[in-house]
Short mmCIF file of C-alpha atoms and ligand atoms in Angstrom, two decimals:
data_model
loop_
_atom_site.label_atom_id
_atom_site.label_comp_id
_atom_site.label_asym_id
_atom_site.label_seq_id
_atom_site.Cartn_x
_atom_site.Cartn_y
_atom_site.Cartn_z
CA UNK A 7 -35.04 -39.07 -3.69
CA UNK A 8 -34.40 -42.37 -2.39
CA UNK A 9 -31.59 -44.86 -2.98
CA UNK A 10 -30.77 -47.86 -1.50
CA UNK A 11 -27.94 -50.49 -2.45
CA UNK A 12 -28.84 -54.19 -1.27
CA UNK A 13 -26.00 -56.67 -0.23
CA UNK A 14 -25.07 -59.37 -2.97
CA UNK A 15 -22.59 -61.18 -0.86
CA UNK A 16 -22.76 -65.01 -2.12
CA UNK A 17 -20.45 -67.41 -2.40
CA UNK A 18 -18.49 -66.03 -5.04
CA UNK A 19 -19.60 -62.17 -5.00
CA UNK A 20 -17.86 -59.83 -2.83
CA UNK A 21 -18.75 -56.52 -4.14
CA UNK A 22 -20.47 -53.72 -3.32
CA UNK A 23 -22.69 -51.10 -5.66
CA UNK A 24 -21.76 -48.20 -3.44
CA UNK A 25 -18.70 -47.49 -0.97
CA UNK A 26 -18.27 -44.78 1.65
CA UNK A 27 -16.89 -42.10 -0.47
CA UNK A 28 -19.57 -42.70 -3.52
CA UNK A 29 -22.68 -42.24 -0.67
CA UNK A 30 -21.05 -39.08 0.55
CA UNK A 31 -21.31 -38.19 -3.46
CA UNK A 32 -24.79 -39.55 -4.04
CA UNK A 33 -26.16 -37.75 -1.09
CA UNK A 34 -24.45 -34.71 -2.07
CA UNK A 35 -26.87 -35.35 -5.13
CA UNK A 36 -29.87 -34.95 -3.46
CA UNK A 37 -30.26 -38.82 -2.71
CA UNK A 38 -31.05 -40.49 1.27
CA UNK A 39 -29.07 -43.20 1.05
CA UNK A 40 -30.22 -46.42 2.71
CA UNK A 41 -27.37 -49.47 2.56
CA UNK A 42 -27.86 -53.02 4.54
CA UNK A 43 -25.88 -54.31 6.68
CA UNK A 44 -22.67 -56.11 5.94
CA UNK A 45 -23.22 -55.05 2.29
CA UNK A 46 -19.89 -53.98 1.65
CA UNK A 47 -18.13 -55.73 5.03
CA UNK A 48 -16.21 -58.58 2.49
CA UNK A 49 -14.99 -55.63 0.12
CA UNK A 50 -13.63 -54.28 3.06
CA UNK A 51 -16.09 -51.40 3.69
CA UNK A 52 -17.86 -51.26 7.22
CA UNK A 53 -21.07 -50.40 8.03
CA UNK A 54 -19.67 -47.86 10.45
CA UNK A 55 -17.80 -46.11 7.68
CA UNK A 56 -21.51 -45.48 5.33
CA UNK A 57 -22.72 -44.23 8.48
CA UNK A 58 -19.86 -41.77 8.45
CA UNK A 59 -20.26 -40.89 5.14
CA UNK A 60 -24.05 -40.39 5.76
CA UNK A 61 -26.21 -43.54 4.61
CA UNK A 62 -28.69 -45.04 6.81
CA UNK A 63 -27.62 -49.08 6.95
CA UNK A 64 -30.66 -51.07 7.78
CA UNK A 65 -31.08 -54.84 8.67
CA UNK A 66 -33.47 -54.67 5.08
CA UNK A 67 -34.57 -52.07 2.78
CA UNK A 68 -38.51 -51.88 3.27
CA UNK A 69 -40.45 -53.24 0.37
CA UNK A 70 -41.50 -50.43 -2.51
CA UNK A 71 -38.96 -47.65 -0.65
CA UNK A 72 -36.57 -46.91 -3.59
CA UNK A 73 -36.47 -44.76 -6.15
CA UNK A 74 -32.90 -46.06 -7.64
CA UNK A 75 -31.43 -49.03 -6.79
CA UNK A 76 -27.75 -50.05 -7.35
CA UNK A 77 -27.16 -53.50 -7.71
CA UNK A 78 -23.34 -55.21 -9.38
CA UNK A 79 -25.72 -58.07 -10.85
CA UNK A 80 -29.06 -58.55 -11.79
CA UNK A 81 -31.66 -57.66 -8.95
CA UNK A 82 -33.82 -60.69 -7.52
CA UNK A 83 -37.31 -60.32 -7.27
CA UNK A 84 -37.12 -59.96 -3.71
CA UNK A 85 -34.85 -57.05 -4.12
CA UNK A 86 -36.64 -55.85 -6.67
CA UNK A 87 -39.27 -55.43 -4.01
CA UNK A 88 -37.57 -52.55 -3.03
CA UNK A 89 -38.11 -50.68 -5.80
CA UNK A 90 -41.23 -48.28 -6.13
CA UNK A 91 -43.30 -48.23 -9.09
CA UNK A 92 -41.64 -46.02 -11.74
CA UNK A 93 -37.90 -46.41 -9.94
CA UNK A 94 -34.72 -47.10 -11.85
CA UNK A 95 -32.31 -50.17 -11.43
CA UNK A 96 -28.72 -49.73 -12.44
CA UNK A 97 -26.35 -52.42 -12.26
CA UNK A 98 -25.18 -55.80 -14.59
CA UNK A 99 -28.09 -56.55 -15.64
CA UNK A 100 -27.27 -59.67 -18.05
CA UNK A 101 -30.78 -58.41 -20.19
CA UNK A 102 -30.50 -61.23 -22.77
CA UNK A 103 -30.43 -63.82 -19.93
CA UNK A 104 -32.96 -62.23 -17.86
CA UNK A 105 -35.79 -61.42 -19.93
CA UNK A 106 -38.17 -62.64 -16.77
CA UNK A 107 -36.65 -59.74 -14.73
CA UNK A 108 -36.84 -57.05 -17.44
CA UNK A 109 -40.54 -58.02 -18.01
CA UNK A 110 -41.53 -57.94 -14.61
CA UNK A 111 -39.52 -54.49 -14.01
CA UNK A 112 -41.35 -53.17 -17.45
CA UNK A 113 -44.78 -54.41 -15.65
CA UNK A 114 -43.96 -52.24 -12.74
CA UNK A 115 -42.82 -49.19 -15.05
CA UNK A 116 -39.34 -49.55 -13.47
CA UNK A 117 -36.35 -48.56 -15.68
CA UNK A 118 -33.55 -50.85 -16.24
CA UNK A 119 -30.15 -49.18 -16.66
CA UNK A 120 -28.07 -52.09 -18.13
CA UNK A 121 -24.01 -51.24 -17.46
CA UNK A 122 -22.81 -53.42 -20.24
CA UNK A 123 -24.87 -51.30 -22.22
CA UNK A 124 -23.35 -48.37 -21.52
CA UNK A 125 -21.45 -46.92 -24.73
CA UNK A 126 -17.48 -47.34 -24.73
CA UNK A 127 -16.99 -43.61 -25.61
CA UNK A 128 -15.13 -41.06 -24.51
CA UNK A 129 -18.28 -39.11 -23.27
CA UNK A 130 -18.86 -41.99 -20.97
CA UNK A 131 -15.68 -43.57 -20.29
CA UNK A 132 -15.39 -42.60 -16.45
CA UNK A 133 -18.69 -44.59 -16.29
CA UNK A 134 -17.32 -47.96 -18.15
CA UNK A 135 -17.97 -50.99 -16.21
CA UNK A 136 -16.75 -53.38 -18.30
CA UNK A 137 -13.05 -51.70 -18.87
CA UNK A 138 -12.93 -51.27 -14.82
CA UNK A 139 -14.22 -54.74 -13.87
CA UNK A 140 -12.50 -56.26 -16.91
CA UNK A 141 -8.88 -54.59 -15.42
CA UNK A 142 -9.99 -55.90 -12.27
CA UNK A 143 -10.44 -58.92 -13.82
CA UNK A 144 -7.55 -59.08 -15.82
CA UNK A 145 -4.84 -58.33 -12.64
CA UNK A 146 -6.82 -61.49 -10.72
CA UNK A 147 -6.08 -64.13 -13.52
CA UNK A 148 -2.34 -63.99 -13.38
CA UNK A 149 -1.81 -63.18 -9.59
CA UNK A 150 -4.37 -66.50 -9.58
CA UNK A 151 -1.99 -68.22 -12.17
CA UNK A 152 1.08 -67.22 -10.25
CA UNK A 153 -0.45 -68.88 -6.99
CA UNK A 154 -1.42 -71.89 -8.43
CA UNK A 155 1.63 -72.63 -10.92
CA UNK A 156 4.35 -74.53 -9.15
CA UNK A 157 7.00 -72.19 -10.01
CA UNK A 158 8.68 -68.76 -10.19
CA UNK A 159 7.48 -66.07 -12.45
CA UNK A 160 10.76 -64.16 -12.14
CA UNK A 161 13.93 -64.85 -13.19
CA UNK A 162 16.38 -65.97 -9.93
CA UNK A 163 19.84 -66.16 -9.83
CA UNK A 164 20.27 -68.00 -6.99
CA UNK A 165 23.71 -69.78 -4.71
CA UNK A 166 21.27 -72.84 -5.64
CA UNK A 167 21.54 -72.47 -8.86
CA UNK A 168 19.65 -70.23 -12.00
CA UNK A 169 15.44 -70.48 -12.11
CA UNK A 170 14.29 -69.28 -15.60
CA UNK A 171 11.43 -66.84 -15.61
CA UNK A 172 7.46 -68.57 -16.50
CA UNK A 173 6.23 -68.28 -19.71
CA UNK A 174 2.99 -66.64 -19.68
CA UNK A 175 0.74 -66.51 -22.89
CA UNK A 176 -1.85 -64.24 -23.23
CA UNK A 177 -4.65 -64.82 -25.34
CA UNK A 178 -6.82 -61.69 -26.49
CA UNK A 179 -5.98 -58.25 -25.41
CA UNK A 180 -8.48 -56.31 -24.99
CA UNK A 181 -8.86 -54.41 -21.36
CA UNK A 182 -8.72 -57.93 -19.24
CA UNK A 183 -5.66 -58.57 -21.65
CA UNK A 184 -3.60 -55.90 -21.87
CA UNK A 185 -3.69 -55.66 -17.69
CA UNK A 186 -3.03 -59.15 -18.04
CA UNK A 187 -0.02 -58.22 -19.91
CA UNK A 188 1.10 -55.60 -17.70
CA UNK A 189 0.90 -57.75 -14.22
CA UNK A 190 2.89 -60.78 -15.77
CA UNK A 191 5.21 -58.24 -16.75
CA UNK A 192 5.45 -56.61 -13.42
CA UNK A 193 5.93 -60.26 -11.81
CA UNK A 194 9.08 -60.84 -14.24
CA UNK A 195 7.42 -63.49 -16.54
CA UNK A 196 8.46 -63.66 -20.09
CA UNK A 197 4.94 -62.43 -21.94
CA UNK A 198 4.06 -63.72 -25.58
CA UNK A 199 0.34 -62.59 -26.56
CA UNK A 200 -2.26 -62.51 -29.76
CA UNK A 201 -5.26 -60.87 -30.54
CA UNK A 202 -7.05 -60.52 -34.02
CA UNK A 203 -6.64 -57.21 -34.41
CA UNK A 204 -3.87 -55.90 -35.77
CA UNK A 205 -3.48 -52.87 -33.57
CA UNK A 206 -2.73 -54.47 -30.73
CA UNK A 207 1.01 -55.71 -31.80
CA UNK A 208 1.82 -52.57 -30.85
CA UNK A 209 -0.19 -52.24 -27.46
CA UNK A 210 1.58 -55.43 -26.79
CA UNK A 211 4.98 -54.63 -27.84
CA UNK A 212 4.72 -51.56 -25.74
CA UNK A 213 4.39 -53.72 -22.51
CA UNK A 214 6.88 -55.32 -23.00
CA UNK A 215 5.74 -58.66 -24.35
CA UNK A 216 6.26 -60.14 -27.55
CA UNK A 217 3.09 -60.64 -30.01
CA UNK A 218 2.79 -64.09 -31.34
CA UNK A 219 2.08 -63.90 -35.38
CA UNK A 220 -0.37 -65.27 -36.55
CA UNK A 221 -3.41 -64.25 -38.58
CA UNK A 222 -5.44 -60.59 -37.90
CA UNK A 223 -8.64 -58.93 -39.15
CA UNK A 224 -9.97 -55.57 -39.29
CA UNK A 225 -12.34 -55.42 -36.45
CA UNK A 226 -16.29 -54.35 -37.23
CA UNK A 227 -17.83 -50.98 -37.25
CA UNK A 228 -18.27 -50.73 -33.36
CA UNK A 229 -14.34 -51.71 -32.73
CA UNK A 230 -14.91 -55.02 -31.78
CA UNK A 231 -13.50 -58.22 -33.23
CA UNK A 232 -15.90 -59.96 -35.69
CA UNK A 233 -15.91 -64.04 -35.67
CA UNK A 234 -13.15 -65.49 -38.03
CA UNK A 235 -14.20 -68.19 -40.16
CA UNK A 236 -13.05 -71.47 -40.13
CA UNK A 237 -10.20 -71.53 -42.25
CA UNK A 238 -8.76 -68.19 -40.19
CA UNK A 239 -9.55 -70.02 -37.11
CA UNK A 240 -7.16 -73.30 -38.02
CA UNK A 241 -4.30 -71.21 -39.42
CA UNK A 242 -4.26 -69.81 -35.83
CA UNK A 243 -4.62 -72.60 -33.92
CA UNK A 244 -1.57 -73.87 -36.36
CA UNK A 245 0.58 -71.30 -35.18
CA UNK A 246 -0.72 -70.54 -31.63
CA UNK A 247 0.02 -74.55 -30.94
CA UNK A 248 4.02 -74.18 -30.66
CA UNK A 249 3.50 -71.01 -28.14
CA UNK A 250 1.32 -72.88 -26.03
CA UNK A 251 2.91 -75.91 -25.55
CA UNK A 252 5.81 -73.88 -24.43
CA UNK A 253 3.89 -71.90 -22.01
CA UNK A 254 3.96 -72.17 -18.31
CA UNK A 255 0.55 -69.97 -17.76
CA UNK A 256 -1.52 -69.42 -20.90
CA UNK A 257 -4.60 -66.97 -19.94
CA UNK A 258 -7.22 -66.77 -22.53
CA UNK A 259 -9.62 -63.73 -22.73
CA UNK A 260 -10.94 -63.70 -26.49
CA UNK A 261 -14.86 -62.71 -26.92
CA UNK A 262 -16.92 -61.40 -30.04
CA UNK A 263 -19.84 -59.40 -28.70
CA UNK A 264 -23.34 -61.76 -29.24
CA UNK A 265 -21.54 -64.87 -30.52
CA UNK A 266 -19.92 -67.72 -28.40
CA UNK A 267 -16.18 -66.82 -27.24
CA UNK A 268 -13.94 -68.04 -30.20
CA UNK A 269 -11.84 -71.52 -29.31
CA UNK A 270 -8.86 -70.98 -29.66
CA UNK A 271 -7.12 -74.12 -27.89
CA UNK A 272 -8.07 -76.97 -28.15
CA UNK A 273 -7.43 -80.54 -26.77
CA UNK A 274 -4.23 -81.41 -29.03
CA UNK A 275 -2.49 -78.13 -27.99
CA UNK A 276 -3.30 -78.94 -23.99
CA UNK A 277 -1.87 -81.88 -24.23
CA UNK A 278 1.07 -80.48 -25.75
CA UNK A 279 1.85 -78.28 -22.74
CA UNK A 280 3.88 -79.74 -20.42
CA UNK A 281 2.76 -81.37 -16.74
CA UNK A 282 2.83 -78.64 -14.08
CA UNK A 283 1.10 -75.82 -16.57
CA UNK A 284 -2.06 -74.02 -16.19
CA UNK A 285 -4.80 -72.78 -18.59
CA UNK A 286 -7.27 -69.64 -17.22
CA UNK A 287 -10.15 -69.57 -19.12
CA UNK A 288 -11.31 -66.35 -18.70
CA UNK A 289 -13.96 -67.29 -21.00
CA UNK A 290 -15.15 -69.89 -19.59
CA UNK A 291 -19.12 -68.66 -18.82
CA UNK A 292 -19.67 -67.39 -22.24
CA UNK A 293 -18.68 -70.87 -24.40
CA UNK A 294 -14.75 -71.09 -23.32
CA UNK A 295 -11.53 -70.28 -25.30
CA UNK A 296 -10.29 -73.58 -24.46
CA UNK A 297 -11.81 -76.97 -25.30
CA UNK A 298 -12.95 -78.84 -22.02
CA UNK A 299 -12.85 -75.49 -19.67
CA UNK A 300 -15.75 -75.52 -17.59
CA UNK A 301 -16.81 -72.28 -15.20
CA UNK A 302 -15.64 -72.45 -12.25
CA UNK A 303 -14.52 -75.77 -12.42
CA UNK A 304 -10.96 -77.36 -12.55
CA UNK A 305 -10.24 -79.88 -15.05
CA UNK A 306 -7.41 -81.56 -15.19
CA UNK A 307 -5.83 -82.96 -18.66
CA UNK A 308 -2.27 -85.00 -18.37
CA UNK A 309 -1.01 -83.08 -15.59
CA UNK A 310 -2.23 -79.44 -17.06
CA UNK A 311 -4.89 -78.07 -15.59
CA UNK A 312 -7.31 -75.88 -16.95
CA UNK A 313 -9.51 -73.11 -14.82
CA UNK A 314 -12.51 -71.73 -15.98
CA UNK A 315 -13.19 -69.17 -12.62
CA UNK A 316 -15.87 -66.34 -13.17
CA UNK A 317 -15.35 -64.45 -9.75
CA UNK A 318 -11.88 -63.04 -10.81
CA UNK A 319 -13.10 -59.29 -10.20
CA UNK A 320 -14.64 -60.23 -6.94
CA UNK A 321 -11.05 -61.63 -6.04
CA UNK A 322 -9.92 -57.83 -5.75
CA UNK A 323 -13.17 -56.68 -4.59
CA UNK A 324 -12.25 -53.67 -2.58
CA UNK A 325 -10.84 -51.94 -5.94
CA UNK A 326 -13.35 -53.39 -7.88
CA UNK A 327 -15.97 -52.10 -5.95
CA UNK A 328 -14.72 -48.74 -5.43
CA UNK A 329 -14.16 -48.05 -9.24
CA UNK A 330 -17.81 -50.25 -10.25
CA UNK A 331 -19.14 -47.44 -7.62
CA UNK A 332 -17.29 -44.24 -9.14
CA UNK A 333 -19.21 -45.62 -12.80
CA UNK A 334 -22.31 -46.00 -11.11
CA UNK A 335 -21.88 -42.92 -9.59
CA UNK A 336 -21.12 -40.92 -13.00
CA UNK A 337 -24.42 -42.92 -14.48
CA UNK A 338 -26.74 -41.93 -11.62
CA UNK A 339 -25.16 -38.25 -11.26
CA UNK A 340 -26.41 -37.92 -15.17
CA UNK A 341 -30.08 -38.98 -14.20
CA UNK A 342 -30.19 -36.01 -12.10
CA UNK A 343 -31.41 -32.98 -13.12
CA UNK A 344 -31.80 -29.86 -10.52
CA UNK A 345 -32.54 -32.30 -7.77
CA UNK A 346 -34.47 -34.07 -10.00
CA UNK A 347 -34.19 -37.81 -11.24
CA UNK A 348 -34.91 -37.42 -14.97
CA UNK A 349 -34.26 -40.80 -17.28
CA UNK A 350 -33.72 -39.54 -20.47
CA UNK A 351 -34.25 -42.03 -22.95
CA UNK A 352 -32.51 -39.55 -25.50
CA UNK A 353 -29.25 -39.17 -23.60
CA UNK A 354 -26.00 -40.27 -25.50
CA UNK A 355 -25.12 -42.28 -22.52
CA UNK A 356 -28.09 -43.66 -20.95
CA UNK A 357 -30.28 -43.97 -23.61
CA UNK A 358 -28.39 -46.75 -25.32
CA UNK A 359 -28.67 -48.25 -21.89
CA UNK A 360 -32.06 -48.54 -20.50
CA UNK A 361 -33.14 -52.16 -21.48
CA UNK A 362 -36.78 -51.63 -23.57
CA UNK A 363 -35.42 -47.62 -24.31
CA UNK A 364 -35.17 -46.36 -27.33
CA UNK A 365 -32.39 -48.49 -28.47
CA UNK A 366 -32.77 -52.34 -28.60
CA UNK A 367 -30.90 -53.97 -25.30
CA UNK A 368 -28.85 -56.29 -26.48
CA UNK A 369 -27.17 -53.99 -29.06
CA UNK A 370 -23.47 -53.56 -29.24
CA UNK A 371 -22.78 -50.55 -27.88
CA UNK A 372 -21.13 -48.07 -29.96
CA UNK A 373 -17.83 -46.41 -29.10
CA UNK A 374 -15.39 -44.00 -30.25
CA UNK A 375 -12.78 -45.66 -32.91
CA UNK A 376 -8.89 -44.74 -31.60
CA UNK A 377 -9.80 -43.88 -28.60
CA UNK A 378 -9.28 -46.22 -26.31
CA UNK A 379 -8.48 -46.22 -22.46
P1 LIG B 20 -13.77 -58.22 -25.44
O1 LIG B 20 -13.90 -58.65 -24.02
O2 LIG B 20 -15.00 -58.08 -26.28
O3 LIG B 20 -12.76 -59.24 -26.18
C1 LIG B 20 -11.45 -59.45 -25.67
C2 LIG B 20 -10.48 -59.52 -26.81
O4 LIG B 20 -10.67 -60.72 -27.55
C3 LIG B 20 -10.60 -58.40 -27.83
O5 LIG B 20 -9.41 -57.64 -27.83
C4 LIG B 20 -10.83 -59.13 -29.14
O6 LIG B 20 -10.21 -58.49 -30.24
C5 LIG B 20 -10.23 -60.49 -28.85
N1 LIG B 20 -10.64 -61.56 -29.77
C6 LIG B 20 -11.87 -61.83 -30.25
N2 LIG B 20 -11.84 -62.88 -31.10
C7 LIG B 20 -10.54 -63.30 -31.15
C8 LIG B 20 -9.89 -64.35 -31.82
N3 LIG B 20 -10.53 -65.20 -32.63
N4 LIG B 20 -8.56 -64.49 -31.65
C9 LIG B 20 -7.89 -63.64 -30.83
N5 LIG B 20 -8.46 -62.64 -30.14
C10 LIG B 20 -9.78 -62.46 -30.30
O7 LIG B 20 -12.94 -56.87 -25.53
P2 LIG B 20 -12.95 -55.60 -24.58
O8 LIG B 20 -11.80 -55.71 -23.67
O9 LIG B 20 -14.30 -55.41 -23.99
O10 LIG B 20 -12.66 -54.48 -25.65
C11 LIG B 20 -13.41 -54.45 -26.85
C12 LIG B 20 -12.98 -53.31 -27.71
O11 LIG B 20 -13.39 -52.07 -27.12
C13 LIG B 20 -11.51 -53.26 -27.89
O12 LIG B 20 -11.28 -52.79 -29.20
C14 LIG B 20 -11.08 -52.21 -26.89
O13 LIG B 20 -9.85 -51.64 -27.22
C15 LIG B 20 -12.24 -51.25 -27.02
N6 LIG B 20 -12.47 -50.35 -25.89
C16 LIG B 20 -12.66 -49.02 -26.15
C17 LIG B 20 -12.89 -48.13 -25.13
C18 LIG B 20 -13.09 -46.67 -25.40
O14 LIG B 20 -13.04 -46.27 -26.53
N7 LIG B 20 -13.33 -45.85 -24.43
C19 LIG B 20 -12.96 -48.60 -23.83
C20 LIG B 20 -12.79 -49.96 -23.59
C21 LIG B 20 -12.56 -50.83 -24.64
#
């Protein structure tokens, strides 16, 4: 069995699908393992260290040579060149945005493993790419914020007099949020946060921050939050308004599954903050928490400025990569079966992934209720 990983270094990626210790595993597997050059050098992984750990690195994987290919975002055609007739393709697949690339894949019989697809269970939580990636993600925004904001985040008492700690608002805490949280915390900012559902006051409280009070609903059936309506969406822009303009940092992270990320600033609370703050979007690519955030852009509204920056796992891509691997790992190491690759379009794991499987692509994926990581 062969499997190759291309490299997907652009200007903002720096990860890698594979690192040194998840070859060694894959080739335990049963899988040759061929890796190009300088795929993982920006992560921090050399090419002398695969061939250590047993992969072949080659200038290019030959065309139609693969039998899986891992990939952190959606293949190209030229890498899907790679692939043989039949293969597999695991990786971030984006399938609603890249129905061109699942077509030509389903021409080709290739299977498309999507990762945001995979369930968030407890059966498959070692192989959750969105919690790892999203806690990767979630650690970047605030060191970010802390770089760019032109002040302490601790408290210092200082012979030149007393610096109050930064406020820090956090915006939705889910898994980008609630490491969010924790980092601010761990940098000595005072932490207010909000999310719509109710349970997480008390994931919030036990950071240490304090939860901001304004309205909650019961999320849907697969643990997400549902869209609020209007009404629900004023009352908390109401209340969220005094927070914010009081904030130092505010760093927004709110999404509902299929549906544009809720707005939940907008332009009269920015230019209520004071000169000097910051805004991170987190949001930004998928319709923007924050009214006038643009991806990867910096806009700049009466002295606050508001960042919209989509490469915030890629900012810590050495630990990003090496837990996006260990998932990718625990996906692949379920398609094998006695030295076999088998994809089993029935499995509780990867059938709800494979894009045109039994199970439609763009579905929410189910997961457990109370239990999560
Ligand atoms: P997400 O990226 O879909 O959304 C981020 C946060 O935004 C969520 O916490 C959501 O409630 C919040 N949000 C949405 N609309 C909002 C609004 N109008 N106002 C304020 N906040 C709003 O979330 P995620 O981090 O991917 O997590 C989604 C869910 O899956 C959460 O319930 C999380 O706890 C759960 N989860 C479970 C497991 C598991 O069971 N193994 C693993 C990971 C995540």
């Amino acid at each position: 069995m062969q499997l190759g990983i291309r490299s997907e270094l652009s200007g903002s990626e720096t990860r890698v699908a594979a690192t040194p210790v998840s070859v060694t595993a894959l080739i335990d597997l049963g899988f040759d393992v061929d890796i190009e050059a300088g795929a993982g050098a920006v992560a921090g992984f050399t090419d002398a260290a695969y061939v250590n750990a047993g992969a072949n690195v080659v200038p290019t994987v030959e065309a139609g040579r693969l039998d899986v290919l891992l990939c952190v975002g959606p293949p190209t055609a030229v890498a899907l060149e790679t692939v043989t007739n039949g293969g597999v393709v695991v990786g971030f697949l984006d399938p609603g945005a890249n129905a061109d690339i699942i077509d030509h894949m389903q021409s080709r019989g290739i299977r498309a493993v999507a990762m945001e697809n995979i369930p968030r269970s407890t059966l498959a939580q070692s192989m959750d790419a969105l919690s790892s990636q999203a806690t990767a993600a979630g650690y970047a925004a605030v060191l970010l914020g802390a770089g760019e904001l032109p002040k302490f985040m601790p408290m210092l008492v200082t012979a030149a007099g007393t610096v109050p700690p930064a406020k820090v608002l956090v915006l939705g805490v889910g898994v980008a949020g609630l490491q969010a949280i924790a980092t601010a915390r761990r940098l000595g900012a005072v932490v207010h946060a909000y999310d719509i559902r109710p349970e997480t006051k008390e994931q919030v409280e036990s950071l240490g921050a304090k939860f901001v009070e304004a309205p909650t609903q019961q999320m849907d059936e697969g643990g997400y939050a549902r869209a609020v309506d209007e009404e629900t969406a004023a009352q908390q822009r109401a209340i969220l308004s005094d927070v914010v303009a009081e904030s130092d940092l505010v760093i927004t992270t709110a999404q509902v599954p299929g549906r544009q990320a809720p707005r939940l600033i907008d332009m009269t609370m920015v230019q209520r903050m004071a000169s000097g703050s910051l805004i991170i979007d987190m949001a930004a690519s998928s319709g923007g928490n924050v009214e006038g955030s643009r991806p990867d852009e910096t806009v700049i509204v009466d002295g606050v400025r508001i960042l919209g920056p989509s490469d915030l796992a890629a900012r810590v891509a050495m630990d990003a990569s090496r837990m996006y691997a260990r998932n990718l790992l625990e996906v692949v190491s379920r398609m094998v079966v006695d030295g076999n690759l088998v994809v089993d379009g029935e499995d509780a794991v990867v059938g709800p992934a494979l894009v045109g499987g039994p199970e439609t692509p763009d579905a929410t994926p189910p997961r457990d209720q109370g239990e999560d990581t």
